[in-house]
C-alpha positions in Angstrom: 24.7 11.3 4.4 21.0 11.2 5.5 18.9 8.2 5.4 15.4 7.7 6.5 14.5 4.0 6.7 10.8 2.5 6.0 8.6 5.4 7.1 5.3 5.2 8.3 2.2 6.9 9.9 -0.9 7.6 9.9 -3.3 10.4 9.3 -7.2 10.4 9.8 -6.8 6.6 9.9 -4.8 6.4 6.7 -1.5 6.1 5.2 -0.2 9.6 4.8 3.7 8.0 4.6 3.3 4.1 3.5 7.2 2.7 3.8 9.4 5.4 2.7 13.4 4.9 2.1 15.3 8.0 1.2 18.7 8.9 0.3 20.3 12.1 0.3 24.2 12.3 -0.1 26.3 15.0 0.9 26.7 17.8 -1.0 23.3 16.8 -2.3 19.8 17.8 -3.2 17.6 16.2 -3.3 13.4 17.1 -4.0 10.7 16.1 -3.1 7.6 16.6 -5.4 3.7 15.6 -4.6 0.1 17.8 -4.4 -1.0 19.7 -1.2 -1.4 17.2 1.9 0.3 14.6 0.2 2.5 14.1 3.5 5.9 15.8 2.4 6.5 18.6 4.6 5.1 15.6 7.2 8.5 13.3 6.5 10.2 16.6 6.3 9.0 17.5 10.2 10.0 13.4 11.4 13.5 14.2 9.2 13.6 17.7 11.4 12.7 16.0 14.9 9.7 17.5 15.3 7.6 14.3 14.3 8.4 10.8 15.0 7.1 8.3 12.9 4.8 5.2 14.0 7.3 3.3 12.8 10.8 3.3 10.9 13.6 5.5 11.4 15.8 8.3 11.0 20.0 8.0 10.0 22.5 10.8 9.7 26.6 9.0 9.0 25.3 5.9 10.2 23.7 6.4 13.6 19.9 6.1 14.4 18.7 9.9 15.4 15.3 8.7 15.1 15.1 9.9 19.8 17.2 12.6 18.8 15.3 16.0 19.6 15.7 18.1 16.8 18.2 20.6 18.7 20.7 17.3 19.0 20.2 16.6 15.3 22.0 19.8 14.0 19.8 20.8 11.0 18.6 23.6 9.5 15.1 24.3 8.4 14.0 27.5 6.1 9.9 27.8 5.4 8.5 30.3 3.2 7.6 32.7 5.3 11.9 33.2 6.3 11.1 33.1 9.8 13.5 36.5 10.6 13.2 38.6 13.7 12.2 41.8 13.0 13.4 43.2 16.5 16.6 42.3 15.8 19.3 43.6 12.6 20.0 41.4 9.9 23.9 40.9 11.8 22.0 40.6 14.5 19.1 37.3 12.9 22.5 35.6 11.0 24.3 35.1 14.6 21.7 34.5 16.3 22.3 30.4 15.8 25.9 31.2 16.9 24.8 33.2 20.3 22.3 30.8 21.3 25.7 28.1 21.1 27.1 30.2 22.8 29.9 31.5 20.7 30.9 34.9 22.3 28.8 38.5 21.3 31.0 39.8 19.3 32.6 36.7 17.8 28.9 35.8 16.2 28.7 38.9 14.9 31.9 39.1 12.8 31.1 36.1 11.7 28.2 37.2 10.9 28.8 40.1 9.3 31.9 38.2 7.3 29.5 36.3 5.7 27.0 38.7 5.0 29.8 39.9 2.6 29.5 36.3 1.2 26.4 37.0 0.8 26.5 40.8 -0.6 24.4 41.9 1.6 27.1 43.1 4.4 26.1 46.9 3.3 22.2 46.1 5.2 24.4 44.8 8.3 23.4 47.0 10.3 19.1 47.4 8.2 16.1 46.1 9.8 15.3 42.4 7.7 11.8 44.1 7.2 13.2 47.1 5.0 14.8 44.6 2.7 13.5 43.3 -0.6 12.1 39.6 0.0 14.9 38.8 -2.1 17.4 39.9 0.4 15.5 38.6 3.2 15.8 34.6 2.2 19.6 35.3 1.4 19.4 37.0 5.3 17.6 33.7 5.9 20.2 31.4 4.2 22.7 33.0 6.1 21.2 32.4 9.2 20.8 28.4 8.2 24.3 28.1 6.7 26.6 30.1 9.9 26.2 27.2 11.7 27.3 24.8 9.5 24.6 22.1 9.8 24.6 18.8 9.0 21.7 19.0 7.5 19.5 22.3 4.8 15.8 21.7 5.2 13.7 23.8 2.4 9.9 24.0 2.2 8.1 25.3 -0.5 11.5 28.2 0.6 11.1 30.4 -2.8 6.9 30.3 -2.7 6.3 34.2 -1.8 8.4 35.2 -4.3 8.2 36.4 -8.2 9.6 34.4 -11.3 12.2 36.3 -12.2 13.7 36.2 -7.9 12.8 32.9 -7.8 15.1 31.3 -10.9 17.8 34.0 -9.7 18.0 32.2 -6.0 17.5 28.5 -6.8 20.9 28.8 -8.8 22.3 30.2 -6.1 21.2 28.7 -2.9 22.6 24.7 -5.0 25.5 26.6 -5.3 25.6 27.6 -2.0 24.4 23.7 -0.4 27.2 22.0 -2.7 29.8 24.4 -1.1 29.2 23.6 1.9 28.6 20.1 1.4 25.9 19.3 3.8 23.4 17.1 2.5 19.5 19.1 1.6 16.0 18.0 1.6 13.7 20.5 -0.9 10.1 20.5 -0.1 8.8 21.9 -3.3 5.1 21.8 -5.6 7.5 23.2 -8.3 9.0 20.8 -11.1 11.1 23.1 -12.9 12.1 24.6 -9.3 13.3 20.9 -8.5 15.3 20.8 -10.8 17.2 23.3 -11.1 17.9 22.7 -7.6 18.4 19.4 -7.0 20.2 16.0 -8.3 16.9 13.5 -7.5 13.4 14.0 -7.3 11.2 11.8 -5.8 7.6 12.1 -5.8 5.4 11.6 -3.0 1.7 9.2 -3.8 -0.8 7.8 -1.6 2.4 7.4 0.9 4.8 6.2 -1.8 7.4 7.7 -3.1 8.5 7.3 -7.1 11.2 8.3 -8.8 11.3 10.9 -11.5 14.4 11.6 -11.9 
């Protein structure tokens, strides 16, 4: 279980996050909605450990991880630009996190191939990522995020660069994969339809405070 407790942060001398509390259970997705500049992405960065709150704490499974560096939290982040490596093929993009964890390259590639096959991308394993469609690239990004079995998945506008039909297809796919993996997930989006399709709970962030939407 992921928890934010009384998170405070100011920006340009005004409260950006003003006593934010949030709980995300394993296997569940919580959506954060709000206008640009409301602090949604900043809150996600605090969860990831990229930013530090002025006050408050981040907890995971009963442990205070507020001061734990990002690489030791075991969380995976996905952004709207996919952040795939153009110089690596699809399989090595997915295997990258395992190699960083010192898994032997051959084993990492075998595990990446198996996951790509589950995602319907096995035939593209040795293709360059820039030859794939937007939806295929997003699936590669999800496979790369999931292969290390992260404790939580943090999604920042992951589908905003895709067309409407593809967004709808991927929403259901991501929701099912997150539940299957049993991880806590936070989705930052401005699209309420997307949030309702993927998340069990929705929260609006306005003037530094969260209010329940459903």
